[in-house]
Amino acid sequence: MFRIFVAVSALFFSGTVHAKTPDPENWEAVVAEAKGETVYFYAWGGETRINAYINWAAGEVKERFGVTLKQVKVADTANVVSKIVAEKAAGRDENGTVDLVWINGENFVSLKEADLLLGHPWATKLPNYRFVDEEGKPTVKTDFTVPTDGLEAPWGMAKLVFFYDIARLQSPPKSMPALLEWAMDNPGRFTYPQPPDFLGSTFLKQALYELAPDPQVLMQPADDETFSRQTQPLFVFLDELHPLLWRQGRAFPQNYGTMRRLLADSEVDISFAFNPADASSAISAHELPDTVRSYVPEAGSIANSHFLAIPFNANAKAGAMVVADFLMSPEAQARKQDPNVWGDPTVLDVAALPEEDRARFDALDLGVATLPPEKLGLALPEPHASWMERLETEWARRYGAGQ
């Protein structure tokens, strides 16, 4: 999806004056205000299945609430952050171009720290938030270690999962040292997307977790000294790994879609995604062979939640709230979790849902390549957002020139 750190200047402020904000505790008034509004939803557009799901949601909110939802497809959410920053600098405190944005990580941190988000805890007051599993899925309350404070609505869960084709590989490597050893015996059969693609950056964070002398340090903001010490084993590992990659590490896939095609075309033997159901979804769509299976590293894998946020100057605030609430509804969440639709895990506490809604989830066939929850392993929390910004910068300095 959507992540590269944007350093937002502190030119802004001792405080932002926001236009009148709808109050989700008076939901009937919000719904009434939303009717007839057009919500411009800035969302990563790199996956056909996700775009189709958003198009379905647009039809539903139009029919039920009279809200027109228009997806603005983006390749990098950092560009959306830059747009919002520019509008603030130009004094555009109302009638902004972005009504709703799919966001998490350092982009959320940038907007929150610069006071560029709708400035009160609206998300936790939405009617469907009562179904969100705060206890079982604590990442719905923090975003890369930063409290969300109700400024973004949880939309889905993510966990790094690796894929391999059992027709070609029987025993995949389940740690970074094992991956390096395997690559030595199988040169050219592995790769990862080029950072700052979010999945490529996630691979770097996964390797950092496994190789850092003290992973607990990653929960704190990075500085020059801690970054150098904790990442030294990582870059030794990458220096050894890169010549063994697809195309000898001289080129990298630009995104996950390209990497998935490499697995489908037998150019590589291992791939990965930030969605446990992704392989099953791809099999269902005939994008991967039905011999592909999933696994997770022995040490666990990076996990987080992704969110929906409303900028401070959104033009259709009420409409954006209505859309965000619908996307958190049991109906929309169950459809999203269906591998034949998207396969994105729910943020809801399914066991606590009313029987009719619980049945929607119970009826889902998660697919032949989807690991059951008990086999997904330890969920490693995202490092503080500052680590990704530094990792991407250092990766580009070492390996990115000319790619």
Short mmCIF file of C-alpha atoms in Angstrom, two decimals:
data_model
loop_
_atom_site.label_atom_id
_atom_site.label_comp_id
_atom_site.label_asym_id
_atom_site.label_seq_id
_atom_site.Cartn_x
_atom_site.Cartn_y
_atom_site.Cartn_z
CA MET A 1 0.00 0.00 0.00
CA PHE A 2 1.49 3.31 0.74
CA ARG A 3 4.41 4.27 3.00
CA ILE A 4 7.46 6.53 2.99
CA PHE A 5 8.27 9.01 5.70
CA VAL A 6 7.71 12.66 4.98
CA ALA A 7 9.45 15.12 7.26
CA VAL A 8 6.83 17.77 7.85
CA SER A 9 8.21 21.15 8.73
CA ALA A 10 7.38 22.65 12.06
CA LEU A 11 6.44 25.92 10.34
CA PHE A 12 3.02 25.06 11.32
CA PHE A 13 2.00 26.03 14.43
CA SER A 14 0.82 26.64 17.77
CA GLY A 15 -2.52 25.18 16.74
CA THR A 16 -4.78 24.76 13.74
CA VAL A 17 -8.23 26.30 13.54
CA HIS A 18 -10.57 23.75 11.98
CA ALA A 19 -13.92 24.34 10.36
CA LYS A 20 -17.01 23.03 12.11
CA THR A 21 -16.65 19.28 12.48
CA PRO A 22 -19.55 16.82 12.44
CA ASP A 23 -20.06 15.04 15.76
CA PRO A 24 -20.29 11.24 15.34
CA GLU A 25 -22.03 10.99 18.72
CA ASN A 26 -24.98 12.61 16.93
CA TRP A 27 -24.95 10.03 14.16
CA GLU A 28 -28.30 10.90 12.66
CA ALA A 29 -27.07 14.44 12.05
CA VAL A 30 -23.86 13.14 10.48
CA VAL A 31 -25.79 10.89 8.10
CA ALA A 32 -28.13 13.74 7.19
CA GLU A 33 -25.21 16.09 6.49
CA ALA A 34 -23.42 13.42 4.45
CA LYS A 35 -26.29 12.90 2.02
CA GLY A 36 -25.35 14.40 -1.33
CA GLU A 37 -21.67 14.80 -0.49
CA THR A 38 -18.87 13.49 -2.70
CA VAL A 39 -16.00 11.84 -0.83
CA TYR A 40 -12.64 11.77 -2.58
CA PHE A 41 -10.91 8.71 -1.16
CA TYR A 42 -7.15 8.67 -1.77
CA ALA A 43 -6.15 5.02 -1.68
CA TRP A 44 -3.36 2.86 -3.02
CA GLY A 45 -4.46 1.70 -6.45
CA GLY A 46 -1.94 -1.01 -7.21
CA GLU A 47 -4.16 -4.07 -6.78
CA THR A 48 -7.16 -4.85 -8.98
CA ARG A 49 -9.01 -6.79 -6.26
CA ILE A 50 -8.73 -3.91 -3.79
CA ASN A 51 -9.94 -1.39 -6.37
CA ALA A 52 -12.92 -3.65 -7.13
CA TYR A 53 -13.76 -3.85 -3.43
CA ILE A 54 -13.68 -0.07 -3.08
CA ASN A 55 -15.92 0.17 -6.14
CA TRP A 56 -18.39 -2.20 -4.46
CA ALA A 57 -18.30 -0.07 -1.30
CA ALA A 58 -18.98 3.02 -3.41
CA GLY A 59 -22.16 1.43 -4.72
CA GLU A 60 -23.29 0.53 -1.21
CA VAL A 61 -22.77 3.97 0.38
CA LYS A 62 -24.45 5.63 -2.60
CA GLU A 63 -27.53 3.43 -2.30
CA ARG A 64 -27.76 3.49 1.51
CA PHE A 65 -26.63 7.01 2.40
CA GLY A 66 -26.65 9.06 -0.79
CA VAL A 67 -22.87 9.54 -0.55
CA THR A 68 -20.81 9.49 -3.73
CA LEU A 69 -17.44 7.78 -3.14
CA LYS A 70 -14.68 8.37 -5.69
CA GLN A 71 -11.39 6.54 -5.35
CA VAL A 72 -8.32 8.56 -6.28
CA LYS A 73 -5.71 5.89 -6.98
CA VAL A 74 -2.25 6.67 -5.62
CA ALA A 75 1.07 4.86 -5.90
CA ASP A 76 2.62 6.34 -2.77
CA THR A 77 0.68 7.79 0.15
CA ALA A 78 3.59 10.13 0.88
CA ASN A 79 2.42 12.14 -2.13
CA VAL A 80 -0.98 12.57 -0.48
CA VAL A 81 0.72 13.79 2.69
CA SER A 82 2.68 16.30 0.60
CA LYS A 83 -0.58 17.53 -0.97
CA ILE A 84 -2.15 18.12 2.46
CA VAL A 85 1.01 19.87 3.70
CA ALA A 86 1.00 22.12 0.63
CA GLU A 87 -2.65 23.04 1.14
CA LYS A 88 -1.94 24.03 4.73
CA ALA A 89 1.05 26.13 3.68
CA ALA A 90 -1.15 27.87 1.11
CA GLY A 91 -3.75 28.69 3.76
CA ARG A 92 -6.35 26.28 2.40
CA ASP A 93 -7.96 25.42 5.73
CA GLU A 94 -11.29 24.44 4.17
CA ASN A 95 -12.51 22.68 1.01
CA GLY A 96 -9.42 20.48 0.75
CA THR A 97 -8.97 18.04 -2.11
CA VAL A 98 -8.56 14.95 0.13
CA ASP A 99 -11.61 13.80 2.12
CA LEU A 100 -10.42 10.36 3.21
CA VAL A 101 -7.03 8.66 2.96
CA TRP A 102 -5.89 5.07 3.43
CA ILE A 103 -2.91 5.48 5.70
CA ASN A 104 -0.64 4.15 8.40
CA GLY A 105 2.88 4.33 9.73
CA GLU A 106 5.12 7.30 9.16
CA ASN A 107 2.55 9.05 7.00
CA PHE A 108 0.08 9.04 9.89
CA VAL A 109 2.81 10.21 12.25
CA SER A 110 3.72 13.07 9.91
CA LEU A 111 0.13 14.32 9.69
CA LYS A 112 -0.57 13.84 13.38
CA GLU A 113 2.54 15.68 14.53
CA ALA A 114 1.81 18.58 12.18
CA ASP A 115 -1.85 18.79 13.31
CA LEU A 116 -3.07 18.08 9.80
CA LEU A 117 -5.71 15.51 10.72
CA LEU A 118 -9.28 16.07 11.81
CA GLY A 119 -8.49 17.17 15.31
CA HIS A 120 -10.72 15.26 17.68
CA PRO A 121 -11.18 11.52 18.35
CA TRP A 122 -13.91 10.92 15.81
CA ALA A 123 -12.97 7.36 14.83
CA THR A 124 -13.66 5.72 18.19
CA LYS A 125 -17.09 7.36 18.27
CA LEU A 126 -18.30 5.81 15.02
CA PRO A 127 -21.22 3.39 15.56
CA ASN A 128 -19.38 0.34 14.21
CA TYR A 129 -16.27 0.97 16.27
CA ARG A 130 -17.97 -0.89 19.12
CA PHE A 131 -17.20 -4.13 17.25
CA VAL A 132 -13.45 -3.42 16.91
CA ASP A 133 -11.24 -5.91 18.77
CA GLU A 134 -9.06 -3.55 20.82
CA GLU A 135 -7.99 -6.27 23.25
CA GLY A 136 -7.15 -9.03 20.80
CA LYS A 137 -5.75 -6.72 18.13
CA PRO A 138 -3.91 -3.96 20.02
CA THR A 139 -2.39 -2.55 16.83
CA VAL A 140 -5.77 -0.92 16.14
CA LYS A 141 -4.88 1.58 18.89
CA THR A 142 -1.27 2.34 17.96
CA ASP A 143 0.29 3.02 14.58
CA PHE A 144 4.03 2.20 14.44
CA THR A 145 4.15 2.64 18.26
CA VAL A 146 2.31 6.02 18.07
CA PRO A 147 -1.15 6.16 19.74
CA THR A 148 -3.89 6.77 17.19
CA ASP A 149 -5.95 8.79 19.72
CA GLY A 150 -9.09 8.21 17.66
CA LEU A 151 -7.70 10.23 14.73
CA GLU A 152 -7.89 7.32 12.28
CA ALA A 153 -10.34 4.45 11.92
CA PRO A 154 -8.95 0.90 11.77
CA TRP A 155 -9.82 -0.74 8.48
CA GLY A 156 -7.80 -3.96 8.21
CA MET A 157 -5.03 -6.09 9.62
CA ALA A 158 -1.74 -7.01 8.01
CA LYS A 159 0.89 -9.66 8.75
CA LEU A 160 3.93 -10.55 6.71
CA VAL A 161 3.59 -14.04 5.25
CA PHE A 162 5.94 -15.83 2.83
CA PHE A 163 4.85 -18.03 -0.09
CA TYR A 164 6.46 -20.89 -1.97
CA ASP A 165 5.42 -23.44 -4.58
CA ILE A 166 5.53 -26.97 -3.20
CA ALA A 167 5.94 -28.25 -6.75
CA ARG A 168 9.42 -26.71 -6.77
CA LEU A 169 10.44 -26.23 -3.13
CA GLN A 170 9.75 -28.63 -0.29
CA SER A 171 11.44 -26.96 2.69
CA PRO A 172 11.56 -23.14 2.57
CA PRO A 173 14.04 -21.19 4.72
CA LYS A 174 12.38 -19.83 7.85
CA SER A 175 14.94 -17.30 9.06
CA MET A 176 17.15 -14.66 7.47
CA PRO A 177 20.37 -16.67 8.03
CA ALA A 178 18.64 -19.70 6.51
CA LEU A 179 17.46 -17.58 3.57
CA LEU A 180 21.04 -16.49 2.89
CA GLU A 181 22.27 -20.07 3.03
CA TRP A 182 19.45 -21.18 0.72
CA ALA A 183 20.20 -18.34 -1.72
CA MET A 184 23.83 -19.47 -1.89
CA ASP A 185 22.59 -22.86 -3.10
CA ASN A 186 19.87 -21.35 -5.31
CA PRO A 187 21.20 -18.09 -6.80
CA GLY A 188 18.73 -15.89 -8.63
CA ARG A 189 15.64 -17.51 -7.08
CA PHE A 190 14.70 -14.82 -4.56
CA THR A 191 14.12 -11.07 -4.63
CA TYR A 192 12.17 -8.34 -2.87
CA PRO A 193 10.50 -5.10 -4.03
CA GLN A 194 12.69 -2.04 -4.19
CA PRO A 195 12.25 0.28 -1.19
CA PRO A 196 10.52 2.62 -0.61
CA ASP A 197 7.81 0.26 -1.87
CA PHE A 198 6.06 -0.59 1.38
CA LEU A 199 6.54 -4.34 1.00
CA GLY A 200 10.22 -3.97 0.19
CA SER A 201 10.66 -1.75 3.24
CA THR A 202 8.78 -4.32 5.33
CA PHE A 203 11.25 -6.99 4.24
CA LEU A 204 14.05 -4.75 5.52
CA LYS A 205 12.27 -4.33 8.87
CA GLN A 206 11.68 -8.08 9.14
CA ALA A 207 15.37 -8.75 8.53
CA LEU A 208 16.29 -6.01 10.99
CA TYR A 209 14.13 -7.59 13.70
CA GLU A 210 15.80 -10.96 13.19
CA LEU A 211 19.36 -9.62 13.01
CA ALA A 212 19.49 -6.59 15.33
CA PRO A 213 21.52 -7.00 18.54
CA ASP A 214 18.61 -5.61 20.60
CA PRO A 215 15.24 -5.54 18.80
CA GLN A 216 13.60 -3.75 21.73
CA VAL A 217 15.51 -0.62 20.76
CA LEU A 218 13.41 -0.51 17.59
CA MET A 219 10.40 0.59 19.64
CA GLN A 220 12.10 3.92 20.35
CA PRO A 221 12.92 6.74 17.90
CA ALA A 222 16.12 6.03 15.99
CA ASP A 223 19.15 8.28 16.31
CA ASP A 224 22.51 8.10 14.56
CA GLU A 225 24.12 5.94 17.21
CA THR A 226 21.32 3.40 17.68
CA PHE A 227 20.65 3.18 13.96
CA SER A 228 24.29 2.45 13.16
CA ARG A 229 24.63 -0.19 15.86
CA GLN A 230 21.33 -1.99 15.30
CA THR A 231 21.49 -2.04 11.49
CA GLN A 232 25.13 -3.08 11.08
CA PRO A 233 24.29 -6.83 10.92
CA LEU A 234 21.42 -6.09 8.51
CA PHE A 235 23.63 -4.40 5.94
CA VAL A 236 26.26 -7.13 6.24
CA PHE A 237 23.46 -9.59 5.47
CA LEU A 238 22.20 -7.55 2.48
CA ASP A 239 25.71 -7.14 1.10
CA GLU A 240 26.01 -10.92 1.00
CA LEU A 241 22.46 -11.54 -0.21
CA HIS A 242 22.20 -9.06 -3.09
CA PRO A 243 24.59 -10.76 -5.54
CA LEU A 244 22.53 -13.94 -5.04
CA LEU A 245 19.21 -12.31 -5.88
CA TRP A 246 17.18 -12.35 -9.08
CA ARG A 247 19.18 -10.39 -11.67
CA GLN A 248 22.11 -10.45 -9.22
CA GLY A 249 20.49 -7.66 -7.23
CA ARG A 250 21.13 -5.14 -10.02
CA ALA A 251 17.38 -4.61 -10.41
CA PHE A 252 14.42 -5.13 -8.10
CA PRO A 253 10.67 -5.57 -8.65
CA GLN A 254 8.92 -2.25 -8.34
CA ASN A 255 5.98 -3.64 -6.35
CA TYR A 256 4.32 -6.78 -5.04
CA GLY A 257 2.35 -7.39 -8.22
CA THR A 258 5.58 -7.77 -10.18
CA MET A 259 7.04 -10.07 -7.54
CA ARG A 260 3.93 -12.26 -7.55
CA ARG A 261 4.23 -12.63 -11.32
CA LEU A 262 7.85 -13.73 -10.90
CA LEU A 263 6.65 -16.55 -8.63
CA ALA A 264 3.87 -17.46 -11.04
CA ASP A 265 6.34 -17.51 -13.96
CA SER A 266 8.81 -19.69 -12.01
CA GLU A 267 11.47 -16.98 -12.08
CA VAL A 268 11.71 -17.06 -8.29
CA ASP A 269 10.80 -19.72 -5.74
CA ILE A 270 9.77 -17.56 -2.77
CA SER A 271 7.57 -14.50 -2.52
CA PHE A 272 5.79 -12.70 0.31
CA ALA A 273 2.91 -10.35 1.02
CA PHE A 274 1.46 -8.35 3.90
CA ASN A 275 -1.78 -10.34 3.87
CA PRO A 276 -2.11 -13.94 5.12
CA ALA A 277 -4.82 -14.66 2.53
CA ASP A 278 -3.02 -13.13 -0.43
CA ALA A 279 -1.82 -16.41 -1.93
CA SER A 280 -5.29 -17.94 -1.70
CA SER A 281 -6.77 -14.83 -3.32
CA ALA A 282 -4.22 -15.06 -6.13
CA ILE A 283 -4.94 -18.76 -6.61
CA SER A 284 -8.66 -18.00 -6.79
CA ALA A 285 -7.94 -15.34 -9.44
CA HIS A 286 -5.70 -17.78 -11.39
CA GLU A 287 -2.69 -15.55 -10.75
CA LEU A 288 -0.75 -18.27 -8.89
CA PRO A 289 -0.79 -22.08 -9.22
CA ASP A 290 -2.77 -24.05 -6.67
CA THR A 291 0.46 -25.63 -5.41
CA VAL A 292 1.50 -22.38 -3.66
CA ARG A 293 1.50 -22.51 0.14
CA SER A 294 2.26 -20.08 2.99
CA TYR A 295 4.68 -19.99 5.89
CA VAL A 296 5.97 -17.54 8.48
CA PRO A 297 9.49 -17.12 9.89
CA GLU A 298 10.29 -19.01 13.07
CA ALA A 299 10.86 -15.74 14.92
CA GLY A 300 7.44 -14.40 13.92
CA SER A 301 6.71 -11.65 11.41
CA ILE A 302 5.87 -7.96 11.22
CA ALA A 303 2.20 -7.17 11.82
CA ASN A 304 0.18 -3.97 11.90
CA SER A 305 -3.19 -2.43 11.20
CA HIS A 306 -4.09 -0.07 8.41
CA PHE A 307 -6.42 2.86 8.81
CA LEU A 308 -8.61 5.55 7.30
CA ALA A 309 -7.96 9.18 8.20
CA ILE A 310 -9.72 12.48 7.47
CA PRO A 311 -7.51 15.54 6.81
CA PHE A 312 -8.09 18.72 8.79
CA ASN A 313 -9.48 20.56 5.76
CA ALA A 314 -11.56 17.80 4.18
CA ASN A 315 -14.47 19.15 2.18
CA ALA A 316 -16.82 16.22 2.94
CA LYS A 317 -16.13 15.41 6.59
CA ALA A 318 -19.55 13.93 7.31
CA GLY A 319 -19.46 11.83 4.15
CA ALA A 320 -15.96 10.60 5.03
CA MET A 321 -17.18 9.51 8.47
CA VAL A 322 -20.10 7.63 6.92
CA VAL A 323 -17.77 5.83 4.51
CA ALA A 324 -15.28 4.96 7.27
CA ASP A 325 -18.07 3.63 9.47
CA PHE A 326 -19.50 1.51 6.66
CA LEU A 327 -16.06 0.06 5.91
CA MET A 328 -15.85 -1.01 9.58
CA SER A 329 -19.27 -2.67 9.48
CA PRO A 330 -19.49 -6.47 9.85
CA GLU A 331 -20.91 -6.75 6.34
CA ALA A 332 -18.10 -4.80 4.71
CA GLN A 333 -15.40 -6.42 6.86
CA ALA A 334 -16.63 -9.95 6.09
CA ARG A 335 -16.68 -9.23 2.37
CA LYS A 336 -13.17 -7.78 2.60
CA GLN A 337 -11.87 -10.90 4.37
CA ASP A 338 -13.22 -13.23 1.65
CA PRO A 339 -10.17 -14.39 -0.40
CA ASN A 340 -12.33 -14.36 -3.50
CA VAL A 341 -12.84 -10.62 -2.98
CA TRP A 342 -9.70 -9.30 -1.25
CA GLY A 343 -8.75 -11.52 1.69
CA ASP A 344 -7.80 -8.68 4.06
CA PRO A 345 -8.22 -9.74 7.72
CA THR A 346 -10.86 -8.03 9.81
CA VAL A 347 -10.27 -5.60 12.67
CA LEU A 348 -13.46 -6.79 14.39
CA ASP A 349 -13.93 -9.14 17.32
CA VAL A 350 -15.81 -11.80 15.38
CA ALA A 351 -16.73 -13.84 18.46
CA ALA A 352 -18.50 -10.83 19.97
CA LEU A 353 -20.62 -10.05 16.90
CA PRO A 354 -24.36 -10.69 16.73
CA GLU A 355 -25.14 -14.18 15.44
CA GLU A 356 -26.16 -13.02 11.96
CA ASP A 357 -22.95 -11.07 11.48
CA ARG A 358 -20.79 -13.81 12.98
CA ALA A 359 -22.27 -16.21 10.45
CA ARG A 360 -20.88 -14.07 7.62
CA PHE A 361 -17.36 -14.82 8.83
CA ASP A 362 -18.04 -18.45 9.73
CA ALA A 363 -19.15 -19.08 6.16
CA LEU A 364 -15.89 -17.85 4.63
CA ASP A 365 -13.55 -20.35 3.01
CA LEU A 366 -10.16 -18.73 3.63
CA GLY A 367 -8.49 -20.82 0.94
CA VAL A 368 -6.01 -23.64 0.53
CA ALA A 369 -2.92 -21.45 0.98
CA THR A 370 -4.09 -19.47 4.03
CA LEU A 371 -2.59 -20.40 7.37
CA PRO A 372 -5.06 -20.72 10.26
CA PRO A 373 -4.64 -18.08 12.96
CA GLU A 374 -2.88 -20.49 15.34
CA LYS A 375 -0.15 -21.08 12.74
CA LEU A 376 0.54 -17.45 11.90
CA GLY A 377 3.22 -17.24 14.57
CA LEU A 378 4.28 -14.34 16.75
CA ALA A 379 3.17 -10.88 15.62
CA LEU A 380 6.18 -8.56 15.69
CA PRO A 381 5.16 -4.93 16.27
CA GLU A 382 6.17 -2.29 13.78
CA PRO A 383 9.29 -0.35 14.77
CA HIS A 384 8.97 3.33 15.50
CA ALA A 385 8.28 5.17 12.25
CA SER A 386 11.69 6.86 12.28
CA TRP A 387 13.40 3.52 11.61
CA MET A 388 11.70 3.10 8.23
CA GLU A 389 12.67 6.58 7.08
CA ARG A 390 16.31 5.94 7.94
CA LEU A 391 16.28 2.40 6.50
CA GLU A 392 14.91 3.60 3.17
CA THR A 393 17.41 6.44 2.98
CA GLU A 394 20.38 4.22 3.80
CA TRP A 395 19.19 1.46 1.45
CA ALA A 396 18.96 3.97 -1.41
CA ARG A 397 22.42 5.32 -0.60
CA ARG A 398 23.96 1.84 -0.63
CA TYR A 399 22.00 0.03 -3.31
CA GLY A 400 19.47 2.28 -5.00
CA ALA A 401 21.56 4.43 -7.33
CA GLY A 402 20.76 3.66 -10.93
CA GLN A 403 18.05 1.10 -10.10
#
